[in-house]
PDB file of C-alpha atoms in Angstrom:
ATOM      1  CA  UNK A   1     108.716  97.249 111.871  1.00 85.00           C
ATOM      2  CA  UNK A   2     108.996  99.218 108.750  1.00 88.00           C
ATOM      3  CA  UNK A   3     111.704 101.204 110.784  1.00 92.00           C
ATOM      4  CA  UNK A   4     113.716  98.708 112.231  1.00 94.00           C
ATOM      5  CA  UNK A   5     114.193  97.275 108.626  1.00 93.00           C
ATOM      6  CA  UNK A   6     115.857 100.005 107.261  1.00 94.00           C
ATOM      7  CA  UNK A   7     118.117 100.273 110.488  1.00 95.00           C
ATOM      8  CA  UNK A   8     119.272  96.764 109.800  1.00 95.00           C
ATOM      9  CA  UNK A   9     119.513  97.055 105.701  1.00 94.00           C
ATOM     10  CA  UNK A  10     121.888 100.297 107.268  1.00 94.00           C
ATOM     11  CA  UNK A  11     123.393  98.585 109.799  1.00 94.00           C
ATOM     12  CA  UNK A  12     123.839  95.050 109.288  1.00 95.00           C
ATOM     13  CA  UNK A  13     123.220  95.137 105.471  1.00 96.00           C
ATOM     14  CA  UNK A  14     125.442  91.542 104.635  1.00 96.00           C
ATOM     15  CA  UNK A  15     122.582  89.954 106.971  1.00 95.00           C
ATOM     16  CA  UNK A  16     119.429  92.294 105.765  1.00 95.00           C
ATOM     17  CA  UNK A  17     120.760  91.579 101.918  1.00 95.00           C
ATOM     18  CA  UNK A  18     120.473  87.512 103.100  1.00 95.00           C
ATOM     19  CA  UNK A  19     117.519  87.751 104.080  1.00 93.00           C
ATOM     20  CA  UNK A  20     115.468  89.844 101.658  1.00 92.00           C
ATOM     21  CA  UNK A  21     117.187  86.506  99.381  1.00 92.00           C
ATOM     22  CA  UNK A  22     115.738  83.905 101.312  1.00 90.00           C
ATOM     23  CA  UNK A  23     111.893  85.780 101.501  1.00 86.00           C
ATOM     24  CA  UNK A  24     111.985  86.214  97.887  1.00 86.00           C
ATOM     25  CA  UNK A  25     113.544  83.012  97.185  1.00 87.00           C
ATOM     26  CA  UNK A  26     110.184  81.574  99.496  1.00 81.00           C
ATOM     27  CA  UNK A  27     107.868  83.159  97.353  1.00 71.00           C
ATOM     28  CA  UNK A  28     106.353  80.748  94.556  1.00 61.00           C
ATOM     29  CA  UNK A  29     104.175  83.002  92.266  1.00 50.00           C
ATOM     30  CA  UNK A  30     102.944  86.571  92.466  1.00 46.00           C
ATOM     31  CA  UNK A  31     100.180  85.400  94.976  1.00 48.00           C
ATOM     32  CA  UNK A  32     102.925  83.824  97.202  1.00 63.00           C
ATOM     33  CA  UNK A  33     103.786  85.725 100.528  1.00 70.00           C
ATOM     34  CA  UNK A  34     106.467  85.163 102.792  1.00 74.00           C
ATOM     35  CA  UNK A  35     106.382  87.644 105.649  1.00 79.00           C
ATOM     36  CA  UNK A  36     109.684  89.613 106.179  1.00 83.00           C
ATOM     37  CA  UNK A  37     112.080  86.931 107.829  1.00 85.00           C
ATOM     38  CA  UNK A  38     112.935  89.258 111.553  1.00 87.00           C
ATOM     39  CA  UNK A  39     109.734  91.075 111.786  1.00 87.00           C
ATOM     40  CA  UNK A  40     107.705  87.719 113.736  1.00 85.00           C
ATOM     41  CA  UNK A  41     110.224  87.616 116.091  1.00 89.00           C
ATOM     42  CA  UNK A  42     111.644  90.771 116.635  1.00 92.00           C
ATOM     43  CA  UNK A  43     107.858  92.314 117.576  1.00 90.00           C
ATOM     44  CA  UNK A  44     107.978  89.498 119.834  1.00 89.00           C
ATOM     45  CA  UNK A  45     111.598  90.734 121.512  1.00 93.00           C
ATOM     46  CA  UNK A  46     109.491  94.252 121.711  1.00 94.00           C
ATOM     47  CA  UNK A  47     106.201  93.029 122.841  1.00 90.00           C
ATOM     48  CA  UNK A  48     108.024  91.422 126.009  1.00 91.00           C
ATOM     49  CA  UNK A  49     110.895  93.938 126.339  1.00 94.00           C
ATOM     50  CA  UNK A  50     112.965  90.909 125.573  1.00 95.00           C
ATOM     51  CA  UNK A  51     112.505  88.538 128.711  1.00 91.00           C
ATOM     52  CA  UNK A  52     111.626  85.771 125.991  1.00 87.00           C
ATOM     53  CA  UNK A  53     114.824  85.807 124.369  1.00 90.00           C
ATOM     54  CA  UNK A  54     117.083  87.253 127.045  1.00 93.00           C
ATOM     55  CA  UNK A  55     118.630  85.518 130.480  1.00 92.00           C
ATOM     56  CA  UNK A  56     116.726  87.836 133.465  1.00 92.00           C
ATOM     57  CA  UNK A  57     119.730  89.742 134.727  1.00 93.00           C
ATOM     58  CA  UNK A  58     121.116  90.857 130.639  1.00 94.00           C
ATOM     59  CA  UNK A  59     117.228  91.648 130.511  1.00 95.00           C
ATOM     60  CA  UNK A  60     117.564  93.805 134.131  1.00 95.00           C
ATOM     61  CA  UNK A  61     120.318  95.563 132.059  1.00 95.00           C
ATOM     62  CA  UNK A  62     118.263  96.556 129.243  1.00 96.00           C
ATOM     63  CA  UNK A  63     115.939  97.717 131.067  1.00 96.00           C
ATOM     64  CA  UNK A  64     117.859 100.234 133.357  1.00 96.00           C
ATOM     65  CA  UNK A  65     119.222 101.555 129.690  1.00 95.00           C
ATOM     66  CA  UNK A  66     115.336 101.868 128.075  1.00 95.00           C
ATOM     67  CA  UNK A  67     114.676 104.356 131.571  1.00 95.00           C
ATOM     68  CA  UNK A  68     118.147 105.914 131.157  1.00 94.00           C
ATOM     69  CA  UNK A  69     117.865 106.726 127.510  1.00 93.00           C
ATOM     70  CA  UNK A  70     113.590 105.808 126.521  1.00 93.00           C
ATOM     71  CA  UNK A  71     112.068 103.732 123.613  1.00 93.00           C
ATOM     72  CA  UNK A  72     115.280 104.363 121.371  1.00 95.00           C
ATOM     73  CA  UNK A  73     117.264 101.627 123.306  1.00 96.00           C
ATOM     74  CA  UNK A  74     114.714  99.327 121.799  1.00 96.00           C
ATOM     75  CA  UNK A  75     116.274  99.057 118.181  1.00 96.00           C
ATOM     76  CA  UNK A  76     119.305  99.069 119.356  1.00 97.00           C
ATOM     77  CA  UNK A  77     118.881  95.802 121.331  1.00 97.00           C
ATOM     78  CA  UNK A  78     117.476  94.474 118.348  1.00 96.00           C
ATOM     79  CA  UNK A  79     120.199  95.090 116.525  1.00 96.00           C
ATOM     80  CA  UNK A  80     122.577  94.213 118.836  1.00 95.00           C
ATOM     81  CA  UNK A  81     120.703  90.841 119.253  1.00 95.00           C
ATOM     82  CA  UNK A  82     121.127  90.044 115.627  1.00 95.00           C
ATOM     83  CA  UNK A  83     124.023  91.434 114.775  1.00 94.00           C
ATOM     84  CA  UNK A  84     125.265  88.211 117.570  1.00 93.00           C
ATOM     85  CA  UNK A  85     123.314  86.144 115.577  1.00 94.00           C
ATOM     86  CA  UNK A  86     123.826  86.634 111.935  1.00 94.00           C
ATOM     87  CA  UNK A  87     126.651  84.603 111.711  1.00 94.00           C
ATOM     88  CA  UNK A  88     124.749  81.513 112.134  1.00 93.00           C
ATOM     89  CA  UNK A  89     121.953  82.666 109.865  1.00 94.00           C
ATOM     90  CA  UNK A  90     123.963  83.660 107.227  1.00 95.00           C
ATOM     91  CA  UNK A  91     124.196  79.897 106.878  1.00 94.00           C
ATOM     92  CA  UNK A  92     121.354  79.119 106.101  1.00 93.00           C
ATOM     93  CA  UNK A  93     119.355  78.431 103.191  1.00 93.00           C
ATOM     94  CA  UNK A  94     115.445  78.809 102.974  1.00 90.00           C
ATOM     95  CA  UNK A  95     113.089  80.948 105.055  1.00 87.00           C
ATOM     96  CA  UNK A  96     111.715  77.358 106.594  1.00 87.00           C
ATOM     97  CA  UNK A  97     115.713  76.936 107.845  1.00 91.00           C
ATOM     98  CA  UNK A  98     115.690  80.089 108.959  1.00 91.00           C
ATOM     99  CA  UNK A  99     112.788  79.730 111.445  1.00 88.00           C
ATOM    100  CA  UNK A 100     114.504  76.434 112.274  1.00 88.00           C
ATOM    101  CA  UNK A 101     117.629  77.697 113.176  1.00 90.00           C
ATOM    102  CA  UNK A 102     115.830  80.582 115.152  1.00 89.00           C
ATOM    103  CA  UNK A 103     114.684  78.049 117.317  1.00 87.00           C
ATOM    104  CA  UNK A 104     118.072  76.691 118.115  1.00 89.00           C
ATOM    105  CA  UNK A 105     119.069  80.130 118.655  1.00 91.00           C
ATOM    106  CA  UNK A 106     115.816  81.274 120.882  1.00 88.00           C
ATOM    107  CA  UNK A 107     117.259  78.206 123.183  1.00 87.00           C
ATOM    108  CA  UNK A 108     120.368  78.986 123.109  1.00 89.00           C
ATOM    109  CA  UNK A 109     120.097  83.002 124.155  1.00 89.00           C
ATOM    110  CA  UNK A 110     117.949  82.124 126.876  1.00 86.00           C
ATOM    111  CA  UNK A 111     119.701  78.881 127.998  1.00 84.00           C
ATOM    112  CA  UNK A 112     123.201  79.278 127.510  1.00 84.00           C
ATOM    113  CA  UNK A 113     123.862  82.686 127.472  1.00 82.00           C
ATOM    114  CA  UNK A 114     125.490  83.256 123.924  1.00 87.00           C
ATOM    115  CA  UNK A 115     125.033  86.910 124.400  1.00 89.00           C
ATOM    116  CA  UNK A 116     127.050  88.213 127.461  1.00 90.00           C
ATOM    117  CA  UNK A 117     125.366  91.233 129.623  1.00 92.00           C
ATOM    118  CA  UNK A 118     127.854  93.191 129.488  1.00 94.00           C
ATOM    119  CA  UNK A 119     128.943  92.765 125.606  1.00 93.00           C
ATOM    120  CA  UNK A 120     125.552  93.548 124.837  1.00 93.00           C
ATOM    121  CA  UNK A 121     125.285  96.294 126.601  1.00 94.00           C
ATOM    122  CA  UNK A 122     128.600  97.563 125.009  1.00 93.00           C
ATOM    123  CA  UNK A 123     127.250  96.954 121.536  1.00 93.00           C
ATOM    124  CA  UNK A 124     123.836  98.565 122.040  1.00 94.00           C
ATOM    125  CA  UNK A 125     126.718 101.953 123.449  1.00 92.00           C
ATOM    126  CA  UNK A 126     128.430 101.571 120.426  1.00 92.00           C
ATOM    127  CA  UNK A 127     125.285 101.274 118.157  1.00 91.00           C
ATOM    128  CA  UNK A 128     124.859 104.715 119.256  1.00 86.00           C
ATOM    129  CA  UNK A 129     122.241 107.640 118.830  1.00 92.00           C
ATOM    130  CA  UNK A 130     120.439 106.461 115.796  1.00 93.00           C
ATOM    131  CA  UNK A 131     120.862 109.961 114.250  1.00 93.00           C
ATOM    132  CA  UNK A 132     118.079 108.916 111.586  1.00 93.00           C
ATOM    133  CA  UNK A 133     115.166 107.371 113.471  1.00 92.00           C
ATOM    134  CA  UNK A 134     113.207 109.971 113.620  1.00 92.00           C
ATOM    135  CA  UNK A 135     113.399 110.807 109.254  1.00 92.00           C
ATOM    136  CA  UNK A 136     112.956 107.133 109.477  1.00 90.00           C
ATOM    137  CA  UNK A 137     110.071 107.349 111.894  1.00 89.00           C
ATOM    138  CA  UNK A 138     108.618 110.252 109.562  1.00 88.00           C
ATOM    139  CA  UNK A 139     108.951 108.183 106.712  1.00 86.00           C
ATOM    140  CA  UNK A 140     106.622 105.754 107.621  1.00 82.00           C
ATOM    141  CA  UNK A 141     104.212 107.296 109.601  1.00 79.00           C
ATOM    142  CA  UNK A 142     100.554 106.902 108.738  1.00 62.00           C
ATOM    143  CA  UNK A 143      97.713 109.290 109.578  1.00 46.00           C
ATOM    144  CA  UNK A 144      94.895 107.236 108.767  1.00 40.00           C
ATOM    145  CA  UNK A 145      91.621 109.368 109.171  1.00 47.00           C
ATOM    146  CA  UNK A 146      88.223 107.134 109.853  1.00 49.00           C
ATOM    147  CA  UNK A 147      85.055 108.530 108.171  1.00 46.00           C
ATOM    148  CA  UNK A 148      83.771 111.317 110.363  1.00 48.00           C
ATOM    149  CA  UNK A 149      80.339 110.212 112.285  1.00 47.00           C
ATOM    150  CA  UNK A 150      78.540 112.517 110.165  1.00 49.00           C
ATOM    151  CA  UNK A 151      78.845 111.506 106.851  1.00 46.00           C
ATOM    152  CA  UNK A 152      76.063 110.415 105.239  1.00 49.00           C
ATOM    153  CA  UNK A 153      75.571 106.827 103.453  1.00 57.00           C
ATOM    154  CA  UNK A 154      74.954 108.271 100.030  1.00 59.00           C
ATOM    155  CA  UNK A 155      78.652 109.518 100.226  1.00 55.00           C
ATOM    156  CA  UNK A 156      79.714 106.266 101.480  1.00 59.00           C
ATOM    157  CA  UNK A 157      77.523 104.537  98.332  1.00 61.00           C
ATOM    158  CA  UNK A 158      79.158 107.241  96.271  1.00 62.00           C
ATOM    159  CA  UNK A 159      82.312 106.272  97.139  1.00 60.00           C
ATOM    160  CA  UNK A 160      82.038 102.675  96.991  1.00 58.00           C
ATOM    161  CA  UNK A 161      81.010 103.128  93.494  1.00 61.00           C
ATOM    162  CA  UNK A 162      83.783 104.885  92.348  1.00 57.00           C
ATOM    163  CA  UNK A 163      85.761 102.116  93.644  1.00 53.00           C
ATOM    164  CA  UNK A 164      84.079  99.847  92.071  1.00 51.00           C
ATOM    165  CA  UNK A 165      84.333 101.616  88.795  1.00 55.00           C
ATOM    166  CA  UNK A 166      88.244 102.443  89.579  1.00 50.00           C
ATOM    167  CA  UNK A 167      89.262  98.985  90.263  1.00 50.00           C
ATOM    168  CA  UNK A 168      86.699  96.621  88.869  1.00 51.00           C
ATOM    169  CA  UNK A 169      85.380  94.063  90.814  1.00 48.00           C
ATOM    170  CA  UNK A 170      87.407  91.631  89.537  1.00 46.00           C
ATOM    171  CA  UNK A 171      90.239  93.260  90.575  1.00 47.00           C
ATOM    172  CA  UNK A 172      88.832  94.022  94.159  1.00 44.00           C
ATOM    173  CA  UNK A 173      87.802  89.977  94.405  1.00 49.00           C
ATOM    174  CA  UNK A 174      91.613  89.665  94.013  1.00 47.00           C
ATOM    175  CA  UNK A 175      92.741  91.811  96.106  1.00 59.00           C
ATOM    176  CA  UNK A 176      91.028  90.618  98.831  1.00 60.00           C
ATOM    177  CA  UNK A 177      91.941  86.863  97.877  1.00 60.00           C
ATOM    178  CA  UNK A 178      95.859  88.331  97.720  1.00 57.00           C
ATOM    179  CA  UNK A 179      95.508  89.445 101.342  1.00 58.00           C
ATOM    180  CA  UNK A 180      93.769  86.399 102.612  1.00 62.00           C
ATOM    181  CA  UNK A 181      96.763  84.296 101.519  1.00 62.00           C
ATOM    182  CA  UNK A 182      98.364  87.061 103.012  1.00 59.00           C
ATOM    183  CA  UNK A 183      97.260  86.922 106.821  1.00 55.00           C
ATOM    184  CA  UNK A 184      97.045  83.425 106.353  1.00 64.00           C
ATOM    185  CA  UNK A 185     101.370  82.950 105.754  1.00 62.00           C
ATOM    186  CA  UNK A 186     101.267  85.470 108.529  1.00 63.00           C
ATOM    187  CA  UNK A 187      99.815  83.132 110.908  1.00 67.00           C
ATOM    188  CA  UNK A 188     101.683  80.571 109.978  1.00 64.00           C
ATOM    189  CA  UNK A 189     104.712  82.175 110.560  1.00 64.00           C
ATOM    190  CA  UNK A 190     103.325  83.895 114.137  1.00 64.00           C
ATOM    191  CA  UNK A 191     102.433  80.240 115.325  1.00 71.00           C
ATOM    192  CA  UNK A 192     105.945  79.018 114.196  1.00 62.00           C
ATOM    193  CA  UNK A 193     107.738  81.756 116.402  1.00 63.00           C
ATOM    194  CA  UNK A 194     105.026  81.077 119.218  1.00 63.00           C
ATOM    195  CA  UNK A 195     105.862  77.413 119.535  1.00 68.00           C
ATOM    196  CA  UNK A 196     109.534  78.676 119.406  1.00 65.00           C
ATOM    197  CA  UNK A 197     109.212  81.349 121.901  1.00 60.00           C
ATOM    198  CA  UNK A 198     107.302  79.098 124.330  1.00 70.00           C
ATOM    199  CA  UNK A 199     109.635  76.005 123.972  1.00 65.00           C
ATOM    200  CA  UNK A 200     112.334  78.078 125.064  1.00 62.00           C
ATOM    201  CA  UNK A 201     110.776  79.803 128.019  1.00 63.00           C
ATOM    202  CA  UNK A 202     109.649  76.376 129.130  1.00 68.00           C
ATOM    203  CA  UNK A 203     112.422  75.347 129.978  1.00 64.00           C
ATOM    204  CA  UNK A 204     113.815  77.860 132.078  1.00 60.00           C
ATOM    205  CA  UNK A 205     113.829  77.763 136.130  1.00 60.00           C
ATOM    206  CA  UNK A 206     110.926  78.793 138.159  1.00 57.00           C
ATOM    207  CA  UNK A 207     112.026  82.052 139.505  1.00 52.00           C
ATOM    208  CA  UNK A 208     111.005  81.292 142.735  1.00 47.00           C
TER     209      UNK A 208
END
């Protein structure tokens, strides 16, 4: 998601400036946390290759582009999606509005149609190879180890100790209070964009 953030700041950056505001502007101390405003539901538009935000045929046409051209016409959906969208979200005011107004939106893609097959698909052409993505992709790539089987728990001891000593445990108490508050927002935010998601689906037709 890291990614995809610095594709919008770069290409939509009036709507990524807006809402870096409004999460900051949600945050109420230095314990606060307010998740970054797209990344609930645009892991969502990923997780289902966009059927829950997308009428079926536009999502047919996505999909013959993602075989076509592979994982890159992912982002570029995205981006397409909310550069539609900003417009209406550049209205509002508070990360609570802003879920709000997603909801209204979420509707209104799958309902109504706001996005048009075929303009989409011309905006995620004109998007274009995202020359970048892979610096980008580079960037932000983590190659997280895990302990090796053989190490033995003195190490381990050892290093907890030094931790300990490094950080205080104080400091580590904190820490692990900071990202409790943390995951907690998170799920707040996840069930938001569930209800969302699901409200919308609801009420489209049974395919069969």
């Amino acid at each position: 998601m890291a990614v995809f953030r610095e594709l919008l700041k770069t290409r939509l950056p009036r709507l990524s400036r807006h809402l870096d505001a409004l999460q900051t502007a949600a945050k109420d101390g230095t314990t606060s946390y307010e998740p970054p405003l797209t990344n609930v539901f645009t892991m969502q538009w990923f997780l289902t290759l966009f059927c829950n935000c997308l009428p079926q045929p536009t999502v047919l046409r996505v999909w013959d582009l993602i075989l076509l051209e592979g994982n890159e016409i992912l982002l570029r959906t995205a981006l397409g999606i909310w550069q539609v969208l900003a417009e209406r979200i550049l209205s509002v005011r508070s990360a609570d509005e802003f879920y709000c107004i997603m909801g209204v939106l979420t509707r209104e893609l799958l309902e109504f149609g706001i996005i048009d097959a075929n303009s989409l698909v011309k905006a995620i052409v004109q998007i274009g190879p995202l020359t970048e993505l892979p610096a980008l992709r580079e960037k932000y790539f983590y190659n997280i180890n895990p302990w090796s089987a053989n190490v033995s728990s003195n190490v381990e001891a050892e290093m907890r100790n030094r931790q300990l000593k490094l950080y205080g445990r104080e400091r580590l108490a904190l820490d692990i209070g900071a990202l409790k508050k943390q995951y907690s927002k998170l799920k707040q935010r996840q069930r938001q964009a569930h209800i969302i998601f699901s409200a919308a689906v609801a009420r489209q037709p049974s395919s069969s």
